[in-house]
Coordinates of C-alpha atoms in Angstrom, one line a residue:
Chain A
X25 CA -6.3 -19.9 43.6
X26 CA -8.4 -22.2 41.1
X27 CA -9.7 -25.7 42.5
X28 CA -10.3 -28.4 39.6
X29 CA -10.2 -32.1 39.7
X30 CA -7.9 -34.2 37.6
X31 CA -8.9 -37.8 37.5
X32 CA -11.2 -37.1 40.7
X33 CA -8.1 -35.8 42.6
X34 CA -8.7 -32.1 43.9
X35 CA -6.1 -29.8 43.3
X36 CA -5.6 -26.1 43.8
X37 CA -3.6 -24.2 41.5
X38 CA -2.6 -20.3 40.6
X39 CA -4.8 -18.4 37.7
X40 CA -3.6 -18.8 34.4
X41 CA -2.1 -22.3 35.0
X42 CA -2.5 -24.9 32.5
X43 CA -3.9 -28.4 32.5
X44 CA -0.8 -29.8 31.6
X45 CA 0.8 -28.4 34.7
X46 CA -1.9 -29.1 37.2
X47 CA -1.6 -32.8 36.0
X48 CA 2.2 -33.0 36.0
X49 CA 2.0 -31.3 39.6
X50 CA -0.5 -34.3 40.6
X51 CA 1.9 -36.8 38.9
X52 CA -0.2 -37.6 36.1
X53 CA 1.8 -38.3 32.9
X54 CA 0.8 -36.9 29.7
X55 CA 2.5 -37.5 26.9
X56 CA 3.5 -34.6 24.6
X57 CA 6.1 -33.6 21.7
X58 CA 5.7 -29.9 21.2
X59 CA 5.8 -28.7 25.0
X60 CA 8.7 -27.9 26.7
X61 CA 9.5 -26.0 30.0
X62 CA 10.9 -22.5 29.3
X63 CA 8.9 -22.0 26.0
X64 CA 5.6 -21.3 25.2
X65 CA 2.7 -23.7 24.7
X66 CA 1.7 -23.9 21.2
X67 CA -0.7 -26.9 20.8
X68 CA 0.8 -28.4 17.7
X69 CA 1.1 -32.1 18.0
X70 CA -2.2 -32.6 20.1
X71 CA -0.9 -35.7 22.1
X72 CA -1.5 -34.2 25.3
X73 CA -5.2 -34.2 24.6
X74 CA -7.4 -34.5 27.6
X75 CA -11.0 -34.9 28.7
X76 CA -12.8 -32.1 30.3
X77 CA -16.4 -31.9 31.2
X78 CA -19.0 -34.6 31.8
X79 CA -21.5 -36.5 29.7
X80 CA -22.6 -35.0 26.7
X81 CA -20.8 -31.8 27.3
X82 CA -17.3 -33.7 27.6
X83 CA -14.9 -32.6 25.0
X84 CA -11.1 -33.0 24.3
X85 CA -9.0 -30.1 24.7
X86 CA -5.0 -29.9 24.2
X87 CA -3.9 -29.4 27.9
X88 CA -0.7 -27.7 27.5
X89 CA -2.6 -24.7 25.8
X90 CA -6.2 -25.0 27.8
X91 CA -5.8 -22.7 30.9
X92 CA -7.5 -24.2 34.4
X93 CA -10.8 -23.5 35.3
X94 CA -12.8 -23.4 38.7
X95 CA -14.7 -26.8 39.0
X96 CA -13.7 -28.1 36.0
X97 CA -13.5 -31.8 35.9
X98 CA -10.4 -33.5 33.7
X99 CA -9.9 -36.8 33.0
X100 CA -6.2 -37.3 31.7
X101 CA -6.5 -41.3 30.5
X102 CA -10.2 -42.0 29.7
X103 CA -10.5 -44.3 27.0
X104 CA -11.8 -41.7 24.6
X105 CA -8.5 -39.9 25.4
X106 CA -6.3 -43.1 24.9
X107 CA -8.1 -44.0 21.9
X108 CA -7.5 -40.2 20.5
X109 CA -3.9 -40.6 21.2
X110 CA -3.1 -43.8 19.9
X111 CA -4.7 -42.2 16.6
X112 CA -2.6 -39.6 16.7
X113 CA 0.7 -41.2 17.4
X114 CA -0.5 -43.3 14.3
X115 CA -0.8 -40.3 12.3
X116 CA 2.9 -39.0 13.6
X117 CA 4.3 -42.8 12.9
X118 CA 2.8 -42.5 9.1
X119 CA 4.6 -39.0 8.7
X120 CA 7.9 -39.5 10.8
X121 CA 8.5 -43.2 11.1
X122 CA 12.1 -43.0 12.0
X123 CA 11.9 -40.7 14.8
X124 CA 13.1 -42.9 18.1
X125 CA 10.8 -40.4 20.3
X126 CA 7.7 -41.0 18.5
X127 CA 8.5 -44.8 18.0
X128 CA 9.0 -45.2 22.1
X129 CA 5.8 -43.2 22.6
X130 CA 3.9 -45.4 20.3
X131 CA 5.4 -48.6 21.7
X132 CA 4.2 -47.3 25.4
X133 CA 0.7 -46.4 24.0
X134 CA 0.3 -50.1 22.3
X135 CA 0.3 -48.9 18.8
X136 CA 1.6 -51.7 16.9
X137 CA 0.8 -51.0 13.5
X138 CA 0.1 -48.3 11.1
X139 CA -2.4 -48.1 8.9
X140 CA -1.8 -45.1 6.7
X141 CA -0.1 -44.2 3.5
X142 CA 3.8 -44.3 4.8
X143 CA 5.8 -41.0 4.4
X144 CA 9.2 -40.5 5.3
X145 CA 9.3 -36.8 6.6
X146 CA 11.8 -35.9 9.0
X147 CA 9.7 -32.9 10.7
X148 CA 6.3 -33.1 12.5
X149 CA 5.9 -29.3 12.5
X150 CA 5.7 -29.0 16.2
X151 CA 7.4 -25.8 16.1
X152 CA 9.7 -26.4 19.2
X153 CA 12.9 -25.4 17.4
X154 CA 11.2 -22.1 15.8
X155 CA 10.4 -21.2 19.7
X156 CA 13.8 -22.4 20.9
X157 CA 15.4 -20.3 18.4
X158 CA 13.1 -17.3 19.1
X159 CA 12.7 -17.4 22.9
X160 CA 15.9 -19.1 24.5
X161 CA 18.3 -18.2 22.1
X162 CA 17.0 -14.9 20.8
X163 CA 18.3 -15.5 17.0
X164 CA 15.0 -15.9 15.1
X165 CA 17.0 -17.5 12.6
X166 CA 14.4 -20.4 11.6
X167 CA 10.6 -20.1 11.3
X168 CA 7.5 -21.4 9.4
X169 CA 7.6 -21.1 5.7
X170 CA 4.8 -21.5 3.0
X171 CA 1.4 -23.1 4.2
X172 CA -0.9 -26.2 4.0
X173 CA 1.1 -29.3 2.9
X174 CA 4.0 -27.3 1.8
X175 CA 4.6 -25.9 5.1
X176 CA 8.0 -26.4 6.4
X177 CA 10.6 -24.9 9.1
X178 CA 13.8 -23.5 8.1
X179 CA 15.7 -20.6 7.2
X180 CA 14.7 -17.6 5.0
X181 CA 15.5 -18.5 1.2
X182 CA 17.2 -22.0 2.6
X183 CA 20.3 -20.1 3.1
X184 CA 22.6 -20.0 6.0
X185 CA 20.9 -17.2 8.1
X186 CA 23.1 -14.2 9.3
X187 CA 21.5 -14.5 12.8
X188 CA 22.1 -18.3 13.2
X189 CA 24.9 -19.1 15.7
X190 CA 24.7 -22.9 15.1
X191 CA 24.4 -23.4 18.4
X192 CA 22.2 -26.4 17.7
X193 CA 19.6 -25.9 20.0
X194 CA 17.0 -26.6 17.3
X195 CA 18.2 -30.1 16.6
X196 CA 18.7 -30.8 20.6
X197 CA 14.9 -30.1 21.1
X198 CA 13.6 -31.8 18.3
X199 CA 11.4 -34.8 18.7
X200 CA 11.7 -36.0 15.1
X201 CA 15.4 -36.0 14.6
X202 CA 17.0 -36.6 17.9
X203 CA 17.7 -40.1 19.1
X204 CA 16.8 -42.0 15.9
X205 CA 16.7 -45.7 16.2
X206 CA 19.9 -46.6 14.4
X207 CA 20.2 -50.2 15.0
X208 CA 23.2 -50.4 13.1
X209 CA 25.0 -48.5 15.9
X210 CA 23.9 -51.0 18.4
X211 CA 25.2 -49.2 21.4
X212 CA 22.4 -46.6 20.5
X213 CA 19.8 -49.1 19.5
X214 CA 17.0 -49.6 22.2
X215 CA 14.3 -51.6 20.7
X216 CA 16.5 -54.1 18.4
X217 CA 13.0 -55.5 17.4
X218 CA 14.3 -55.8 13.7
X219 CA 17.3 -57.9 14.6
X220 CA 15.4 -61.2 13.9
X221 CA 14.2 -60.1 10.5
X222 CA 15.6 -61.8 7.5
X223 CA 17.3 -59.9 6.2
X224 CA 18.4 -58.2 9.1
X225 CA 17.8 -54.6 9.1
X226 CA 21.5 -54.5 10.3
X227 CA 22.3 -54.3 6.4
X228 CA 23.1 -50.4 6.5
X229 CA 23.8 -50.2 2.7
X230 CA 20.3 -51.6 2.0
X231 CA 17.8 -49.7 4.2
X232 CA 19.9 -46.4 4.9
X233 CA 19.6 -46.1 8.4
X234 CA 15.9 -46.3 9.1
X235 CA 14.6 -48.9 11.3
X236 CA 12.4 -50.0 13.7
X237 CA 10.1 -52.8 15.1
X238 CA 6.8 -51.9 13.2
X239 CA 4.7 -53.9 11.5
X240 CA 4.9 -53.2 8.7
X241 CA 8.4 -52.7 9.0
X242 CA 9.9 -49.4 7.7
X243 CA 12.8 -51.1 6.3
X244 CA 11.0 -53.9 4.8
X245 CA 8.8 -51.5 3.0
X246 CA 11.6 -49.7 1.4
X247 CA 12.8 -52.8 0.4
X248 CA 9.7 -53.8 -1.4
X249 CA 9.6 -50.4 -3.4
Chain B
X18 CA 20.0 -27.8 9.6
X19 CA 21.0 -30.0 7.0
X20 CA 17.5 -31.5 6.8
X21 CA 16.6 -28.0 5.2
X22 CA 19.0 -28.4 2.5
X23 CA 18.0 -31.7 1.5
X24 CA 14.1 -30.6 1.3
X25 CA 15.0 -27.7 -0.8
X26 CA 12.3 -27.1 -3.2
X27 CA 13.5 -26.4 -6.7
X28 CA 10.6 -24.1 -7.1
X29 CA 11.6 -22.1 -4.2
X30 CA 15.4 -21.2 -5.5
X31 CA 15.0 -17.7 -5.7
X32 CA 16.1 -15.4 -8.8
X33 CA 18.0 -12.3 -8.2
X34 CA 16.7 -9.6 -9.4
X35 CA 17.6 -5.8 -9.8
X36 CA 16.3 -3.6 -7.0
X37 CA 16.5 -0.2 -5.9
X38 CA 16.8 0.6 -2.2
X39 CA 15.6 4.0 -2.6
X40 CA 12.2 2.9 -3.9
X41 CA 11.7 0.3 -1.0
X42 CA 12.7 3.0 1.6
X43 CA 10.1 5.3 0.0
X44 CA 7.3 2.5 0.3
X45 CA 8.2 1.8 3.8
X46 CA 8.1 5.7 4.8
X47 CA 4.6 5.9 3.7
X48 CA 3.7 3.3 5.9
X49 CA 5.3 4.6 9.1
X50 CA 7.2 1.2 9.3
X51 CA 4.1 0.2 11.7
X52 CA 4.4 -3.5 12.5
X53 CA 0.7 -4.1 11.1
X54 CA 2.0 -2.6 8.1
X55 CA 4.1 -5.2 6.6
X56 CA 1.3 -6.9 4.3
X57 CA 0.7 -3.6 2.7
X58 CA 4.4 -2.7 2.2
X59 CA 4.7 -6.1 0.5
X60 CA 1.7 -5.7 -1.7
X61 CA 3.3 -2.6 -2.9
X62 CA 6.5 -3.9 -3.7
X63 CA 4.8 -6.8 -5.6
X64 CA 3.0 -4.1 -7.2
X65 CA 6.1 -2.3 -8.4
X66 CA 8.3 -5.4 -9.3
X67 CA 5.6 -8.1 -9.9
X68 CA 7.3 -10.3 -7.4
X69 CA 9.1 -10.0 -3.8
X70 CA 13.0 -9.8 -4.5
X71 CA 15.1 -11.3 -2.0
X72 CA 17.3 -7.9 -1.5
X73 CA 13.8 -6.0 -1.0
X74 CA 12.6 -8.6 1.7
X75 CA 15.9 -8.3 3.3
X76 CA 15.7 -4.2 3.4
X77 CA 12.1 -4.5 4.5
X78 CA 13.3 -6.5 7.4
X79 CA 16.2 -4.7 8.4
X80 CA 14.3 -1.1 8.0
X81 CA 11.1 -2.3 10.1
X82 CA 13.2 -4.1 12.6
X83 CA 11.7 -7.3 12.1
X84 CA 13.5 -10.6 12.1
X85 CA 13.8 -11.9 8.3
X86 CA 12.2 -15.0 9.0
X87 CA 8.8 -13.3 10.1
X88 CA 8.9 -11.4 6.5
X89 CA 10.0 -14.5 4.6
X90 CA 7.1 -16.6 6.5
X91 CA 4.4 -13.9 5.8
X92 CA 5.9 -13.5 2.2
X93 CA 5.4 -17.3 1.6
X94 CA 2.1 -18.0 3.6
X95 CA 0.1 -15.8 1.2
X96 CA -0.6 -17.1 -2.2
X97 CA -0.6 -13.5 -3.9
X98 CA 2.7 -12.9 -2.9
X99 CA 5.3 -14.2 -5.0
X100 CA 9.0 -14.6 -4.7
X101 CA 9.6 -15.7 -8.5
X102 CA 8.9 -13.1 -11.0
X103 CA 5.6 -13.2 -12.9
X104 CA 4.5 -13.0 -16.4
X105 CA 3.4 -9.5 -17.8
X106 CA -0.1 -11.0 -17.7
X107 CA -1.7 -12.9 -14.8
X108 CA -4.5 -15.3 -15.3
X109 CA -6.3 -16.7 -12.7
X110 CA -8.7 -19.7 -13.1
X111 CA -11.3 -19.9 -10.1
X112 CA -11.5 -23.5 -9.2
X113 CA -14.3 -22.9 -6.5
X114 CA -17.3 -25.3 -5.8
X115 CA -19.6 -23.4 -8.1
X116 CA -17.0 -23.2 -10.9
X117 CA -15.7 -26.5 -10.2
X118 CA -19.2 -28.2 -10.9
X119 CA -19.6 -25.7 -14.0
X120 CA -16.4 -27.3 -15.6
X121 CA -13.7 -24.9 -14.3
X122 CA -11.1 -27.7 -14.3
X123 CA -11.6 -28.0 -17.9
X124 CA -10.9 -24.5 -18.7
X125 CA -7.7 -24.6 -16.4
X126 CA -6.5 -27.8 -18.4
X127 CA -7.4 -25.7 -21.7
X128 CA -5.2 -22.5 -20.4
X129 CA -2.7 -24.9 -19.3
X130 CA -2.3 -26.9 -22.7
X131 CA -2.4 -23.4 -25.0
X132 CA 0.1 -21.9 -22.8
X133 CA 2.3 -24.8 -22.4
X134 CA 2.5 -24.4 -18.8
X135 CA 1.1 -25.9 -15.2
X136 CA -1.1 -24.1 -13.0
X137 CA 1.5 -21.9 -10.8
X138 CA 4.1 -21.4 -13.6
X139 CA 5.2 -18.8 -15.8
X140 CA 5.7 -19.3 -19.6
X141 CA 9.3 -19.1 -20.7
X142 CA 8.7 -15.8 -22.8
X143 CA 7.6 -14.3 -19.4
X144 CA 4.0 -13.3 -20.9
X145 CA 1.8 -15.4 -18.8
X146 CA 1.5 -16.6 -15.3
X147 CA -1.4 -19.2 -14.9
X148 CA -2.4 -19.5 -11.2
X149 CA -5.7 -21.1 -10.0
X150 CA -7.6 -19.8 -7.1
X151 CA -10.0 -21.1 -4.8
X152 CA -12.9 -18.9 -5.1
X153 CA -13.4 -15.2 -6.2
X154 CA -17.0 -14.5 -5.1
X155 CA -18.6 -14.4 -8.5
X156 CA -19.9 -17.8 -8.1
X157 CA -23.3 -17.0 -10.2
X158 CA -21.0 -15.9 -13.1
X159 CA -18.9 -19.2 -13.2
X160 CA -16.8 -20.4 -14.5
X161 CA -14.8 -17.2 -14.0
X162 CA -11.4 -16.3 -15.1
X163 CA -9.7 -13.3 -14.4
X164 CA -6.9 -11.8 -16.6
X165 CA -4.8 -8.7 -15.4
X166 CA -7.8 -7.6 -13.0
X167 CA -10.5 -8.0 -15.7
X168 CA -13.2 -10.5 -15.0
X169 CA -14.2 -13.0 -17.7
X170 CA -17.6 -15.0 -16.8
X171 CA -19.2 -18.1 -18.2
X172 CA -15.9 -19.1 -19.7
X173 CA -16.0 -22.1 -22.1
X174 CA -12.8 -23.8 -23.4
X175 CA -13.6 -22.9 -26.8
X176 CA -13.1 -18.8 -25.4
X177 CA -9.8 -19.7 -24.2
X178 CA -7.7 -18.9 -27.2
X179 CA -9.5 -15.6 -27.7
X180 CA -8.7 -14.4 -24.1
X181 CA -5.1 -15.3 -24.5
X182 CA -5.1 -13.4 -27.7
X183 CA -7.1 -10.5 -25.9
X184 CA -4.5 -10.5 -23.0
X185 CA -1.5 -10.4 -25.4
X186 CA -2.7 -7.2 -27.0
X187 CA -3.7 -5.6 -24.1
X188 CA -6.8 -5.5 -22.0
X189 CA -6.0 -2.2 -20.4
X190 CA -5.9 -0.6 -23.7
X191 CA -8.8 2.0 -23.8
X192 CA -10.9 2.0 -26.6
X193 CA -11.4 6.0 -27.3
X194 CA -14.9 6.6 -28.9
X195 CA -16.5 3.4 -27.7
X196 CA -16.1 4.2 -23.8
X197 CA -18.6 7.3 -23.4
X198 CA -16.8 7.7 -19.9
X199 CA -13.9 9.0 -21.9
X200 CA -13.7 12.3 -23.4
X201 CA -10.9 15.0 -24.0
X202 CA -11.0 18.1 -22.0
X203 CA -9.3 21.3 -22.7
X204 CA -7.6 22.8 -19.6
X205 CA -5.9 26.1 -18.4
X206 CA -3.8 27.4 -15.5
X207 CA -6.1 28.4 -12.6
X208 CA -3.5 31.4 -11.9
X209 CA -2.9 32.9 -15.5
X210 CA -5.6 31.0 -17.5
X211 CA -3.4 30.5 -20.2
X212 CA -4.0 27.2 -21.9
X213 CA -2.0 24.1 -21.0
X214 CA -2.7 22.5 -24.2
X215 CA 0.0 21.2 -26.5
X216 CA -0.8 20.5 -30.2
X217 CA 3.0 19.9 -30.5
X218 CA 2.8 16.8 -28.8
X219 CA -0.1 14.2 -28.9
X220 CA -0.8 11.5 -26.2
X221 CA -4.1 9.0 -27.1
X222 CA -4.3 11.3 -30.3
X223 CA -5.3 14.2 -28.7
X224 CA -3.4 17.1 -27.9
X225 CA -1.6 16.5 -24.6
X226 CA -1.5 19.2 -21.3
X227 CA 1.8 20.6 -20.6
X228 CA 3.0 21.4 -17.1
X229 CA 6.2 21.5 -15.6
X230 CA 7.1 19.1 -12.7
X231 CA 10.0 19.4 -10.0
X232 CA 10.6 16.6 -7.6
X233 CA 13.7 15.3 -5.8
X234 CA 15.8 18.5 -7.0
X235 CA 14.9 17.6 -10.7
X236 CA 13.2 19.9 -12.8
X237 CA 11.3 18.9 -16.3
X238 CA 8.3 18.8 -18.3
X239 CA 5.2 16.7 -18.4
X240 CA 2.9 16.0 -20.7
X241 CA -0.7 14.4 -19.5
X242 CA -3.3 13.0 -21.6
X243 CA -6.3 15.4 -22.2
X244 CA -8.8 12.5 -22.3
X245 CA -10.4 12.6 -18.8
X246 CA -9.8 9.2 -17.5
X247 CA -6.9 8.1 -19.1
X248 CA -3.6 8.3 -17.0
X249 CA -1.2 8.3 -19.9
X250 CA 1.6 10.5 -19.5
X251 CA 4.9 11.4 -21.0
X252 CA 7.7 13.0 -18.9
X253 CA 11.1 14.5 -19.7
X254 CA 12.6 12.8 -16.1
X255 CA 11.6 9.5 -15.0
X256 CA 9.4 9.9 -12.2
X257 CA 9.5 7.2 -10.0
X258 CA 5.8 5.2 -9.0
X259 CA 4.7 6.6 -5.8
X260 CA 6.6 10.1 -6.0
X261 CA 4.6 13.2 -5.1
X262 CA 5.2 15.9 -7.9
X263 CA 5.1 19.7 -7.4
X264 CA 3.2 20.8 -10.7
X265 CA 3.9 24.3 -11.9
X266 CA 2.3 26.6 -15.1
X267 CA 4.8 26.7 -17.8
X268 CA 3.7 30.0 -18.3
X269 CA 3.5 32.2 -15.1
X270 CA 5.6 29.5 -13.1
X271 CA 2.7 29.2 -10.1
X272 CA 2.5 26.1 -8.4
X273 CA -0.7 24.6 -9.3
X274 CA -1.9 23.6 -5.8
X275 CA -5.1 23.9 -4.1
X276 CA -6.5 22.8 -0.8
X277 CA -7.8 19.3 -1.9
X278 CA -6.3 16.0 -0.9
X279 CA -6.3 13.2 -2.5
X280 CA -9.3 11.1 -1.5
X281 CA -7.1 7.7 -2.5
X282 CA -3.4 8.7 -1.1
X283 CA -3.6 11.9 0.5
X284 CA -1.2 13.7 -1.9
X285 CA -2.1 17.2 -2.9
X286 CA -4.6 17.5 -5.7
X287 CA -3.6 19.5 -8.7
X288 CA -6.0 21.8 -10.2
X289 CA -6.8 22.9 -13.5
X290 CA -9.4 25.1 -15.2
X291 CA -11.3 23.3 -17.7
X292 CA -12.6 25.4 -20.7
X293 CA -16.5 25.7 -20.8
X294 CA -16.4 26.0 -17.1
X295 CA -15.3 23.8 -14.1
X296 CA -12.3 22.5 -12.4
X297 CA -10.6 19.3 -12.9
X298 CA -8.0 17.9 -10.3
X299 CA -5.9 15.3 -10.4
X300 CA -3.5 13.5 -7.6
X301 CA -0.1 14.8 -7.8
X302 CA 1.4 11.1 -7.1
X303 CA 2.8 9.3 -9.7
X304 CA 1.1 6.3 -9.9
X305 CA -2.3 7.4 -8.3
X306 CA -5.2 7.6 -10.8
X307 CA -7.3 9.6 -8.9
X308 CA -9.1 12.5 -10.3
X309 CA -12.0 14.9 -9.9
X310 CA -13.9 16.7 -12.5
X311 CA -16.3 19.7 -11.4
X312 CA -18.4 21.0 -14.2
X313 CA -20.3 24.1 -13.9

């Protein structure tokens, strides 16, 4: 057993436990987009950063991949951690503004605006779908292709894979394409902040189905262009 | 996933190409189908076809027992692999830091202008593929351009046209007489000592070396260039690249085989007596240019 302190609370965990698991055992919430029980840790989204060590030695690590160490002092919500998370969320919003999951996390962390060049990707390359396909569905139908800014997830040659069973697990786990904010279907909408805008974002023809409460509002940005 | 189809890049659309499964299987056989051999296998396929055809990738995945996504992921990850057919001549312009400050971007632009293509593209006549690379490790010689494996240093944009012309003529062509490492040799069979030289058929303007070969239940003659260092051959049967061939003397029909193995690929070396004293050994694998010369 390894004993460590998370937010000053001592906790004993088995060897090989990650900081994320230890923290959730104590009930400390750590947001994450690329981690899921039953799938291997990947450390792609960086949202689960925590601060370890003390003084000038203190550093940020991704808790989903960092194994618990004897005597380690972990802070899951220090000002440095929160600042880093806010920045990560802002960057995620810059690439994937229409993801309801990311929007909710951003709202919960007090991110009210996004200062970067707006893009409209539908993937944050978290690799959840790839691991789901390989580790739970045993299909290995999708994977990463290319690299750098051209990196993408999909099937080889972009044609339906022979081994894909259309199980839909990849879409089920996707944080970027599930529960998209669709105010044009009010029963699914959670935020509704765009309702008060003039013209209203509910105008589906005009704005496609991207809408949110963001400042600047994604839909409004599209209209300007 | 519908989003994949929506984001499909035009450049990623794959072109069908004729693939000989036997050749791919041969390449796989040589590499033991080991997990770590994937990159080496893909490199050989790329050397054979100039690109990685879809069928070849599928065969590799099937034979190595690996998911196609893994193979495809590796094939698209590395810049040196290409899924698109490439031109006959590959021009790589170095845009590393040192070359960059010495004006490499202008060289790249000049190539783009003269060839009428952008970096990463192939000319419509499939003669040239232009690509930019990030560092070739020859920073002191910058700006560096590599054409078909030949390095050109301190390039200026005025030299670009000349380089393209030279590449079209063929940079691999050997200038006999100018290169002192290339000279003709006169060989004979190590068993019966009959001369193997054949005046009736010349290769590289010199009498050729005549031997009989057999491979894969096929038999035929093979003429080798008698120039030491040249790998020009002519053969009755098409010998596939990578095939290990048995050599025979056309006079005594003894197999030309020694106890040496090729230091490059491990295939048996073929010994021949050099007139004037000495022994030359050439690798029996088609495509392997390994050779040794011992003069007494």
